Short mmCIF file of N, CA and C in Angstrom, two decimals:
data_model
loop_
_atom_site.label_atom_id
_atom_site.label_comp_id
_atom_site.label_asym_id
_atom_site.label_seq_id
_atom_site.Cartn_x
_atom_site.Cartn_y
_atom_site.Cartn_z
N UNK A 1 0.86 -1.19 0.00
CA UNK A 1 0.00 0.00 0.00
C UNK A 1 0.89 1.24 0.00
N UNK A 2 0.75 1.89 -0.90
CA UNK A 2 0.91 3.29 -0.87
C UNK A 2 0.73 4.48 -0.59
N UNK A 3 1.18 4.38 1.26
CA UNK A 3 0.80 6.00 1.89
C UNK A 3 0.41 7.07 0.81
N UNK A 4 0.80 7.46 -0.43
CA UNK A 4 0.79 8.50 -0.76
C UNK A 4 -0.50 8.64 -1.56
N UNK A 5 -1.17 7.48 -2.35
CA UNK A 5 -2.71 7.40 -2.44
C UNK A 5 -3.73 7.53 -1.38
N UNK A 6 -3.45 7.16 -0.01
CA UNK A 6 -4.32 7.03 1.35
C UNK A 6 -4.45 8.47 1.45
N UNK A 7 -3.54 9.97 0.85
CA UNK A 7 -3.87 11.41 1.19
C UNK A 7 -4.75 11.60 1.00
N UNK A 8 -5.97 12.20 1.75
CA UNK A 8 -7.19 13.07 1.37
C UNK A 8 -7.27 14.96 0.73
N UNK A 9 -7.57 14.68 -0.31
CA UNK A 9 -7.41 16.13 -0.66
C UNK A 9 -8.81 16.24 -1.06
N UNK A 10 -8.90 17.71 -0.47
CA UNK A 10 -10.11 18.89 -0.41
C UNK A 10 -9.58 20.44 -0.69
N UNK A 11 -10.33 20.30 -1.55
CA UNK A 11 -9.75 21.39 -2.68
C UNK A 11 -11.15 22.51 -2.83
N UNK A 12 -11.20 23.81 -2.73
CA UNK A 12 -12.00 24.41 -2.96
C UNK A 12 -11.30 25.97 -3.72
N UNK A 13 -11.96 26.17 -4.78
CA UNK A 13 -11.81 27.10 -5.88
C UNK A 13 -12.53 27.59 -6.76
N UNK A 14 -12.38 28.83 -7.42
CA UNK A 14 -11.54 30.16 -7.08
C UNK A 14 -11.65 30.34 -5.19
N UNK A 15 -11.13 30.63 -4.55
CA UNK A 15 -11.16 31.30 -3.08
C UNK A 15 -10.34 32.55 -3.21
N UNK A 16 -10.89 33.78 -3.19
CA UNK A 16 -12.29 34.30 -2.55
C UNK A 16 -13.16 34.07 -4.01
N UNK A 17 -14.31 33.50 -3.54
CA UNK A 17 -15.46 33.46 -4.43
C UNK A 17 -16.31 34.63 -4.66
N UNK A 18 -16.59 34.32 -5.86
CA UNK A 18 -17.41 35.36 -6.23
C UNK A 18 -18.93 34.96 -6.26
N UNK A 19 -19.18 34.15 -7.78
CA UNK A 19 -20.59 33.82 -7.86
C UNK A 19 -20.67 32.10 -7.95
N UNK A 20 -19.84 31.38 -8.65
CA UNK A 20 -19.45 29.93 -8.36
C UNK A 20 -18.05 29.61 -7.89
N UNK A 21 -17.78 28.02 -7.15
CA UNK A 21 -17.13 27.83 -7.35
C UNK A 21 -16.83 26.20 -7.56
N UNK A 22 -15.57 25.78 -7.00
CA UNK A 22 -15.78 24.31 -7.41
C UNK A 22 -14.99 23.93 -5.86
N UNK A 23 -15.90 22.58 -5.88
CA UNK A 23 -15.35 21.66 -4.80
C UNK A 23 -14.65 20.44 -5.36
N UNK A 24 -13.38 19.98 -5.13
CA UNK A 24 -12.86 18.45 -5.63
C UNK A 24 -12.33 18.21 -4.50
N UNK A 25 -12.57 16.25 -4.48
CA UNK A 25 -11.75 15.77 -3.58
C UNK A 25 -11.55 14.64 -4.35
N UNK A 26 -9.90 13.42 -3.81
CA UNK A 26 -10.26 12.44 -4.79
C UNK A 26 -10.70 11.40 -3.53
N UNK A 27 -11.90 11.60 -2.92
CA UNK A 27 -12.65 10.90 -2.47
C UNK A 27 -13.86 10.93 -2.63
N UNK A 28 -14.82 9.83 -3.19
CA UNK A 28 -16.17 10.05 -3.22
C UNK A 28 -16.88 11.27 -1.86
N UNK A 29 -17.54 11.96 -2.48
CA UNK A 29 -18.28 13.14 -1.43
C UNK A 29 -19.52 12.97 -1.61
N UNK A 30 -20.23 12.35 -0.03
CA UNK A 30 -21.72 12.11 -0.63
C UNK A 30 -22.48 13.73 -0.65
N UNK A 31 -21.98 14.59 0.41
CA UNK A 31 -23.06 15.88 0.27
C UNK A 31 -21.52 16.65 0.86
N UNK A 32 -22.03 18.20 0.66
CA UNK A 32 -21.48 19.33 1.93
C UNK A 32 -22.24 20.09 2.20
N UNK A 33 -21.68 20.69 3.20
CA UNK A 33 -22.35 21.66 4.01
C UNK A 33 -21.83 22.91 3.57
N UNK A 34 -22.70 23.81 3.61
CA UNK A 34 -21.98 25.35 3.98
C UNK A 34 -22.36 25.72 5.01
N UNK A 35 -21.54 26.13 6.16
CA UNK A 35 -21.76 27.21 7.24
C UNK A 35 -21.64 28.66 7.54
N UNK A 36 -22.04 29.42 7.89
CA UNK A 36 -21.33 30.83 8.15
C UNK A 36 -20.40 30.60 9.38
N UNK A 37 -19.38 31.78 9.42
CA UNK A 37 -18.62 31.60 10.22
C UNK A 37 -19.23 31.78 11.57
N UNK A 38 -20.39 32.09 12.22
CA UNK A 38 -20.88 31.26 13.55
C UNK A 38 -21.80 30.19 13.76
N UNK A 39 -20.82 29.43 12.72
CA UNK A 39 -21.48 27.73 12.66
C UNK A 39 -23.58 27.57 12.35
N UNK A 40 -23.77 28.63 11.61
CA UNK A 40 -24.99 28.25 11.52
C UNK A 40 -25.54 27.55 9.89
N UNK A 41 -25.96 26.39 9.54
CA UNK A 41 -25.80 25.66 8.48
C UNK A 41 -26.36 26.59 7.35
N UNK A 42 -25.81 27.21 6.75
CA UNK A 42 -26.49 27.52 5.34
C UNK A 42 -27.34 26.95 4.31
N UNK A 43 -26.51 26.58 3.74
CA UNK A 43 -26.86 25.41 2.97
C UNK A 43 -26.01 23.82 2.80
N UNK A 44 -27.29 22.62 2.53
CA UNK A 44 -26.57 21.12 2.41
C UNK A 44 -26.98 21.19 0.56
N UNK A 45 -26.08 20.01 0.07
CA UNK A 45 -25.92 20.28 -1.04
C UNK A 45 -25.29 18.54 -1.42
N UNK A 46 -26.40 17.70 -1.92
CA UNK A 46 -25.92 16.27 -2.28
C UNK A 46 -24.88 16.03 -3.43
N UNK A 47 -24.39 15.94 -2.82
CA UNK A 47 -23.33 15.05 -4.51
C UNK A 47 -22.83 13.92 -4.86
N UNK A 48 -22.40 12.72 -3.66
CA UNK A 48 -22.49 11.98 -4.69
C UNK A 48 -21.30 11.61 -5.76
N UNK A 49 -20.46 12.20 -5.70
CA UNK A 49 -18.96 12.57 -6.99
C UNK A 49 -18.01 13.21 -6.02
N UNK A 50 -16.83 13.61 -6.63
CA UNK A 50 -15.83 13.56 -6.49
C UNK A 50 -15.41 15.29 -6.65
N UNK A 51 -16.64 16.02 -7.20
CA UNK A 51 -16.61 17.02 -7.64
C UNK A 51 -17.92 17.85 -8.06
N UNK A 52 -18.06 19.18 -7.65
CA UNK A 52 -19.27 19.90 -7.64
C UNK A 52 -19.28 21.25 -7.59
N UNK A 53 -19.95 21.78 -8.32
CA UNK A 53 -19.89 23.36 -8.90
C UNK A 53 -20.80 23.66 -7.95
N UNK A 54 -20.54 24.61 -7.09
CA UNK A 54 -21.38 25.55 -6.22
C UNK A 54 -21.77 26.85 -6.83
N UNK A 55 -23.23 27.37 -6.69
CA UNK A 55 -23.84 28.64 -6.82
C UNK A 55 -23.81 29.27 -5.96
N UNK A 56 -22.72 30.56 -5.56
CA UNK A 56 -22.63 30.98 -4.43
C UNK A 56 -22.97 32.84 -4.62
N UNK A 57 -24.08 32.54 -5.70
CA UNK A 57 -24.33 33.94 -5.97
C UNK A 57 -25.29 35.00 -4.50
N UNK A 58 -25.86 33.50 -4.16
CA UNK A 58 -26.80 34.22 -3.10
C UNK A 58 -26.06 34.54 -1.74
N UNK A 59 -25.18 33.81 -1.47
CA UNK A 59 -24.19 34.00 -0.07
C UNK A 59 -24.27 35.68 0.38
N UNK A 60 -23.71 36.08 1.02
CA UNK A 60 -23.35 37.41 1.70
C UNK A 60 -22.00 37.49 1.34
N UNK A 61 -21.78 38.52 1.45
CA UNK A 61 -19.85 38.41 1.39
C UNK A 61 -19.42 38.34 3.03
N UNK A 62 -18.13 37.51 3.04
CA UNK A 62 -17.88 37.08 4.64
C UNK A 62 -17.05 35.60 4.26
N UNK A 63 -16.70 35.16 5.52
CA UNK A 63 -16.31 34.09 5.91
C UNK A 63 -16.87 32.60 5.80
N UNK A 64 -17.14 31.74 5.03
CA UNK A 64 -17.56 30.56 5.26
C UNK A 64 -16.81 29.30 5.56
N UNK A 65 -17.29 28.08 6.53
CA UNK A 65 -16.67 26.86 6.45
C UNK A 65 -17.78 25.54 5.24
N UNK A 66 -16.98 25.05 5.08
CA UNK A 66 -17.34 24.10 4.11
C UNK A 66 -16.89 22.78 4.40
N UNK A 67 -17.80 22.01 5.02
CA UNK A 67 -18.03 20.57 5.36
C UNK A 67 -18.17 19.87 4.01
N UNK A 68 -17.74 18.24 3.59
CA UNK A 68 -17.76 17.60 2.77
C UNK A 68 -17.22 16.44 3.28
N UNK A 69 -19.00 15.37 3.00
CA UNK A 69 -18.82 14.35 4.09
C UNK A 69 -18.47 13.14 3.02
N UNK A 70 -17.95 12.08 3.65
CA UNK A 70 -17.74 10.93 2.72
C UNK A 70 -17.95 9.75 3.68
N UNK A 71 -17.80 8.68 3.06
CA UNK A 71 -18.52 7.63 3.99
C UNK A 71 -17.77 7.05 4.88
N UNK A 72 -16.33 7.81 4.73
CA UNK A 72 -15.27 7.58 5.83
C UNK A 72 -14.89 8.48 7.00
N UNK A 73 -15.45 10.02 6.40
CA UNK A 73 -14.88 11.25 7.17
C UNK A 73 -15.47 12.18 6.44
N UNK A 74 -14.92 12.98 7.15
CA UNK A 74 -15.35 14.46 6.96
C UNK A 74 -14.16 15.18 6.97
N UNK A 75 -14.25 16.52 5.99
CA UNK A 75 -13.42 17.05 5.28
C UNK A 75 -13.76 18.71 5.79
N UNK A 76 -13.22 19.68 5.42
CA UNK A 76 -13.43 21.00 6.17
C UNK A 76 -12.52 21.83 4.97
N UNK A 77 -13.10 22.93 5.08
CA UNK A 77 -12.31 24.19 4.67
C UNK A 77 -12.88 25.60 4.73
N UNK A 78 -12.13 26.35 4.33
CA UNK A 78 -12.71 27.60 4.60
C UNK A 78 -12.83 28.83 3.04
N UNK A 79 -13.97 29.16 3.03
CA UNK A 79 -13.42 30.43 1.85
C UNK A 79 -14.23 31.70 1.97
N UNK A 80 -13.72 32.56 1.56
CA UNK A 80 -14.24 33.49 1.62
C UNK A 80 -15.24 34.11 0.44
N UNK A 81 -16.21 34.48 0.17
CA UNK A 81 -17.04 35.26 -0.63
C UNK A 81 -17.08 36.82 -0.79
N UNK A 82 -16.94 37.53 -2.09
CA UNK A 82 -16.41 38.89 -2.19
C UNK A 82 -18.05 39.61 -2.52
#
């Protein structure tokens, strides 16, 4: 086995967002979350893939965390919206 396949990557881009952006991981992602930065859930969002275009036209501009669950773990990041 090859430690270097077992890495989990969570990738979120453009950051700072504007109106979309994209989520990749190379782990199946069944849904994510968006939170505002005082943890209150925004929006859930099924996927299912490995990869997913977010509409982040409606957001506020500010701070968000971004949950992305898989059937092993959970994944986190942060971006900002302009």
């Amino acid at each position: 086995i090859n430690d270097q396949d077992s890495k989990i990557q969570f990738n979120i881009f453009p950051n700072p967002v504007t109106n979309f952006f994209t989520v990749r991981s190379n782990q199946l992602l069944e849904n994510i979350q968006i939170y505002d930065i005082g943890g209150q859930l925004i929006k859930t969002l099924m996927v299912n893939d490995t990869q997913i275009q977010v509409n982040a036209s409606s957001l506020k501009q500010g701070m968000y965390i971004i949950v992305g669950n898989t059937r092993e773990t959970r994944l986190t990041g942060k971006f900002v919206k302009q």
